[in-house]
Amino acid sequence: MFRDIKEALWNIIKSRIFLLASVFIVMFAILLQRVFYLQIVKGDEYQKTFSLMTERELSLTSTRGDIYDRNGNVLAYSEISYSVTIQDNGTYPNNKTKNAQLNQTIYRLIKLIEKNKDQVVSDLGIVYENGKYSFSLEGNALLRLKADVYGKTKISDLTAEQELSDAEAVMEYLCEKRYGIMESYTEKEQKDYGLSVSGYTPEERLKIATIRYSMASNSYKRYVATTVAVNVSEETVAAVLENQDGLQGADIAQSSRRIYPDSEYFSSIIGYIGKASQEELDALLAENPDYELNDIVGKAGIEQYMELALQGSKGYEKMYVDSVGRVLEVIESKEPVPGSNVYLTIDKDLQIAVYNLIEQKLAGILISKIDNMKEYVPGPNASAEKIRIPVYDVYYALIENHILDITRFSGEDASELERSIYERFLGKRESAIAAILSELNMENPTAYQNLSKEMMNYMSYLVSDVLMGENQVLMGNAVNTSDPTYIAWTTDEVISLQEYLKYAISMNWIDVTKISGDNPYLDSQEIYQSVLEYMKEYLMEDDTFSRMLYKYMILDDLVTGKEISLLLYEQGVLEYDEETISKLNTNQLTAYNFMIEKIRNLEITPAQLALEPCSAGVVIVDVNTGQTLACVTYPSYDNNRLTNVMDSAYFGSLQQDLSSPFVNRATQENLAPGSTFKPVVAVAGLEEGAISVGENIYGRGIFTDVTDRPPTCWIYNQYGGHHGDENVSTAIRDSCNYYFYEVGYRLAGGRTTNTYSTDQGLSKLEKYARMFGLGDKSGLEIPEYDPQISDIDPVRSAIGQGTNSFSVSHIARYIATVANRGNCYNLTLLDRLETTDGTLVEKYEPELYNRVEIAKSSWDAVQAGMRMVAEKTTSLNSLGITMAGKTGTAQQSKSHPNHALFVGYAPFEQPEIAMAVRIANGYTSGNAADLGADILKYYFHLADEEELISGTASEGTGQNIAD
């Protein structure tokens, strides 16, 4: 038996199964021992070793280069400041807990920052005002925001619903679906999530969402901190550091802050910096692969144009981080290289002086046109130059342009006067809406043309803004604009709004889903009543309608001019002045005289009123190089509030400002050149042989060779007269329209062939306009509109009408070419580029766009005519320096003042500078000539600077130049 057992065991040992089993047992024992060693004996050590092996690289931003004027005066620089930052480096059991606790941390951080009177970033592009969220962005920037919010790579990936979503919907998505920023928490939620807050207000939700949105863009780099507040005080720095243990991820970082010391005067040139959009990043990456999402880059102006030079080269730090992004060790680094310094051709002092001279001139024009009356009613022979400004328009302008904040009238801290006005407003709103609904419900509604002016405005607003605005209740793409009923409403004005809306319903122009709630199956009368209810609810909450109501309250003296004046003090628009307030209260000072005085002293500026005129543009160039010495637009804005981290509320206020401060009046406002175009036409006529230097043309007042609405000369329109014999030089001096009609007619073959050719005339005018640079942008390195050379009617085009449309910069280049007799340079703002130690990187040389080769006699004739213009212009003929110029007036319509233009160069014998001046709606070119004269006085030191730039309105000569 023993032998059998022994034999069996031996057979087992000899078998392959035993061998395999033994191998597996030994291997398992080794594995078990190794696991024990790694997990138990060396667990902590290997955990640390694992953490250290996560390597990351952090980019180090270079110091941005400075921007200087031609004389080395700083226009933009960077300084060290402190920022509050936060990192997403906490650990949480689940996403809901993370959202709740992270939101609370951000909330506490915000409160701490604001306690010390610092502000958190507000660059989301959404603001909260008047009890609702709204966008401060528009156009492509707004669509990009929506694409980012909804997680779309491209704007084209947005669904129709996402693309049309309003700010309320976007905020609901961010707060409810993405970040869990709740209006309120239950007691259980507070306990489960460890919260000390019970919920957040709408303003708090927006602030938290802004930070969370920025953190989300860094989610792939958790070790990169998100900025919560910039340029904070020492008190905030100390408070954050003291409370850091209770603020997960919060820290203080040293950062670079961009400063624009003279922002108002240079913002249109310098621009500003900010976080790169996806489109901007894509463009920059094509030039430099070092750019990354969330880099701060130039967003406008020279900051954008010279971005690659100003940015410098990045450095880096290589580091080990743990699993939640905490930096454990820096293992390698490279210092960044600062950006180059940019020197502009601009003369800082000249730029500032011209801006102030513009403001003084605009104020002077306003004062000369404001009358103590309620409304201006044009007479039977009314013309644009006779338009007056009622002082009641001035009162209302302060509300319409948001200088006075009507939302404060209903606030808890409203003054007694504000509360009183608000009570009156509630009564007016109730009666106005009742009157509107009564009109829309009456059995025999009133045709639009028979309504009161006030009711007309309400009805027009209901259609254009309430129904056809963002919500498109009345669908613009569905409306048939050739439909007789549509024409009866919009053009003929012979039907009522009630009739128009009922017809629109019958034609399915109304989007029922926007007004019917859960019941899309309504008959036509039910739809109509739903439309009325929609309009009523809209008007009750609409800020624009509220401002309309204040207009009629002022006209009806429900709100007086005295009360408007006092509100300026109560709301801090004007500095408190006890004496003036007392005079207003005791009627020793009328509201009219008060307003005139405040405008005269520029305490109330033309930009704030946004009445016509409120804007102007001036470009001054070196005629021998094309270097731009001044490129001024009025009004302007503070680019300090848009740079680094954008102030969304301020950005939004600029967008709704009726004076349009974002429009560069020097480069981005194309208008008809008026008679300033006549020197080009004179050259065309002389060079094409249509006229000769010594030839006289008899100016008859009416140009009867054009039989369809024969054009007339200004002297005929104003006095019923005519100029008589004119040669080319005197025609420029007298701005004789008839003479230049004749030149245009001859260029079109009207005297030399049997057939008058519009195409021929336009082609020749275009040829010479292009020779003087009017066919292309001027060359300036900031955004500029394309010019438009007229493509209709060569006769009228010859006096600067037709479809001629140029910016001030286009015209400045053309006049500089006249001044130097043929060298048409590309205008430039760039002088040179230097390293931080002063080493020259690049010198920007003059660039010739075109050489105008014409006869000396043609130059002599044109320049002589322009010299005579200066000699007959009151503000220009006694400057103490010889000059040449040309005035121009461009009509907008009979209901708006004419645009005023002046071009010139000086000294006449050896020109140094050329300028173009335009005052939009400036009434008469005499005002533009006055401004040009003041600029020349400043540049050539022909008058005391303190007298020129007095800080008060400039009355001017009062000369009414007809051209």
mmCIF file of N, CA, C and O in Angstrom, residues 622-625 815-825 851 859 863 905 911:
data_model
loop_
_atom_site.group_PDB
_atom_site.id
_atom_site.type_symbol
_atom_site.label_atom_id
_atom_site.label_comp_id
_atom_site.label_asym_id
_atom_site.label_seq_id
_atom_site.Cartn_x
_atom_site.Cartn_y
_atom_site.Cartn_z
ATOM 1 N N ASP A 622 1.943 115.796 -41.848
ATOM 2 C CA ASP A 622 3.144 116.404 -42.409
ATOM 3 C C ASP A 622 3.088 116.206 -43.912
ATOM 4 O O ASP A 622 3.109 115.065 -44.402
ATOM 5 N N VAL A 623 3.004 117.292 -44.669
ATOM 6 C CA VAL A 623 2.779 117.176 -46.110
ATOM 7 C C VAL A 623 3.970 116.552 -46.829
ATOM 8 O O VAL A 623 3.836 116.080 -47.965
ATOM 9 N N ASN A 624 5.136 116.541 -46.186
ATOM 10 C CA ASN A 624 6.341 116.057 -46.848
ATOM 11 C C ASN A 624 6.667 114.600 -46.554
ATOM 12 O O ASN A 624 7.609 114.046 -47.131
ATOM 13 N N THR A 625 5.920 113.983 -45.655
ATOM 14 C CA THR A 625 6.197 112.584 -45.302
ATOM 15 C C THR A 625 4.958 111.719 -45.188
ATOM 16 O O THR A 625 5.056 110.494 -45.227
ATOM 17 N N ILE A 815 -5.557 116.486 -49.540
ATOM 18 C CA ILE A 815 -5.147 117.882 -49.391
ATOM 19 C C ILE A 815 -3.635 117.990 -49.213
ATOM 20 O O ILE A 815 -2.998 118.929 -49.702
ATOM 21 N N ALA A 816 -3.026 117.034 -48.525
ATOM 22 C CA ALA A 816 -1.570 117.030 -48.392
ATOM 23 C C ALA A 816 -0.915 116.894 -49.763
ATOM 24 O O ALA A 816 0.136 117.494 -50.027
ATOM 25 N N THR A 817 -1.543 116.131 -50.648
ATOM 26 C CA THR A 817 -1.028 115.955 -52.006
ATOM 27 C C THR A 817 -1.120 117.262 -52.784
ATOM 28 O O THR A 817 -0.208 117.614 -53.551
ATOM 29 N N VAL A 818 -2.203 118.002 -52.602
ATOM 30 C CA VAL A 818 -2.330 119.323 -53.232
ATOM 31 C C VAL A 818 -1.247 120.254 -52.695
ATOM 32 O O VAL A 818 -0.597 120.997 -53.455
ATOM 33 N N ALA A 819 -1.029 120.199 -51.380
ATOM 34 C CA ALA A 819 -0.074 121.113 -50.744
ATOM 35 C C ALA A 819 1.345 120.899 -51.242
ATOM 36 O O ALA A 819 2.081 121.873 -51.505
ATOM 37 N N ASN A 820 1.768 119.638 -51.390
ATOM 38 C CA ASN A 820 3.163 119.371 -51.802
ATOM 39 C C ASN A 820 3.316 119.208 -53.308
ATOM 40 O O ASN A 820 4.386 118.857 -53.800
ATOM 41 N N ARG A 821 2.229 119.432 -54.017
ATOM 42 C CA ARG A 821 2.222 119.399 -55.484
ATOM 43 C C ARG A 821 2.578 118.028 -56.050
ATOM 44 O O ARG A 821 3.455 117.893 -56.896
ATOM 45 N N GLY A 822 1.882 117.016 -55.555
ATOM 46 C CA GLY A 822 1.920 115.760 -56.293
ATOM 47 C C GLY A 822 2.367 114.510 -55.589
ATOM 48 O O GLY A 822 2.143 113.409 -56.101
ATOM 49 N N ASN A 823 2.997 114.622 -54.416
ATOM 50 C CA ASN A 823 3.403 113.407 -53.712
ATOM 51 C C ASN A 823 2.268 112.941 -52.803
ATOM 52 O O ASN A 823 2.015 113.539 -51.760
ATOM 53 N N CYS A 824 1.609 111.881 -53.246
ATOM 54 C CA CYS A 824 0.502 111.322 -52.462
ATOM 55 C C CYS A 824 1.051 110.190 -51.598
ATOM 56 O O CYS A 824 1.303 109.083 -52.086
ATOM 57 N N TYR A 825 1.255 110.484 -50.321
ATOM 58 C CA TYR A 825 1.833 109.499 -49.410
ATOM 59 C C TYR A 825 0.742 108.665 -48.744
ATOM 60 O O TYR A 825 -0.392 109.145 -48.537
ATOM 61 N N ARG A 851 2.322 109.352 -57.492
ATOM 62 C CA ARG A 851 2.880 110.649 -57.888
ATOM 63 C C ARG A 851 1.939 111.280 -58.903
ATOM 64 O O ARG A 851 1.686 110.726 -59.984
ATOM 65 N N TRP A 859 -1.400 123.338 -61.050
ATOM 66 C CA TRP A 859 -1.117 123.502 -59.619
ATOM 67 C C TRP A 859 -1.282 124.969 -59.211
ATOM 68 O O TRP A 859 -1.906 125.272 -58.177
ATOM 69 N N GLN A 863 -4.037 126.125 -56.396
ATOM 70 C CA GLN A 863 -3.527 126.660 -55.141
ATOM 71 C C GLN A 863 -3.862 128.139 -54.984
ATOM 72 O O GLN A 863 -4.121 128.604 -53.869
ATOM 73 N N TYR A 905 -3.815 124.077 -45.753
ATOM 74 C CA TYR A 905 -2.419 123.791 -45.476
ATOM 75 C C TYR A 905 -1.690 125.114 -45.233
ATOM 76 O O TYR A 905 -2.126 126.188 -45.657
ATOM 77 N N PRO A 911 4.678 124.701 -47.558
ATOM 78 C CA PRO A 911 3.749 123.984 -46.666
ATOM 79 C C PRO A 911 4.459 122.992 -45.745
ATOM 80 O O PRO A 911 5.350 122.251 -46.175
#
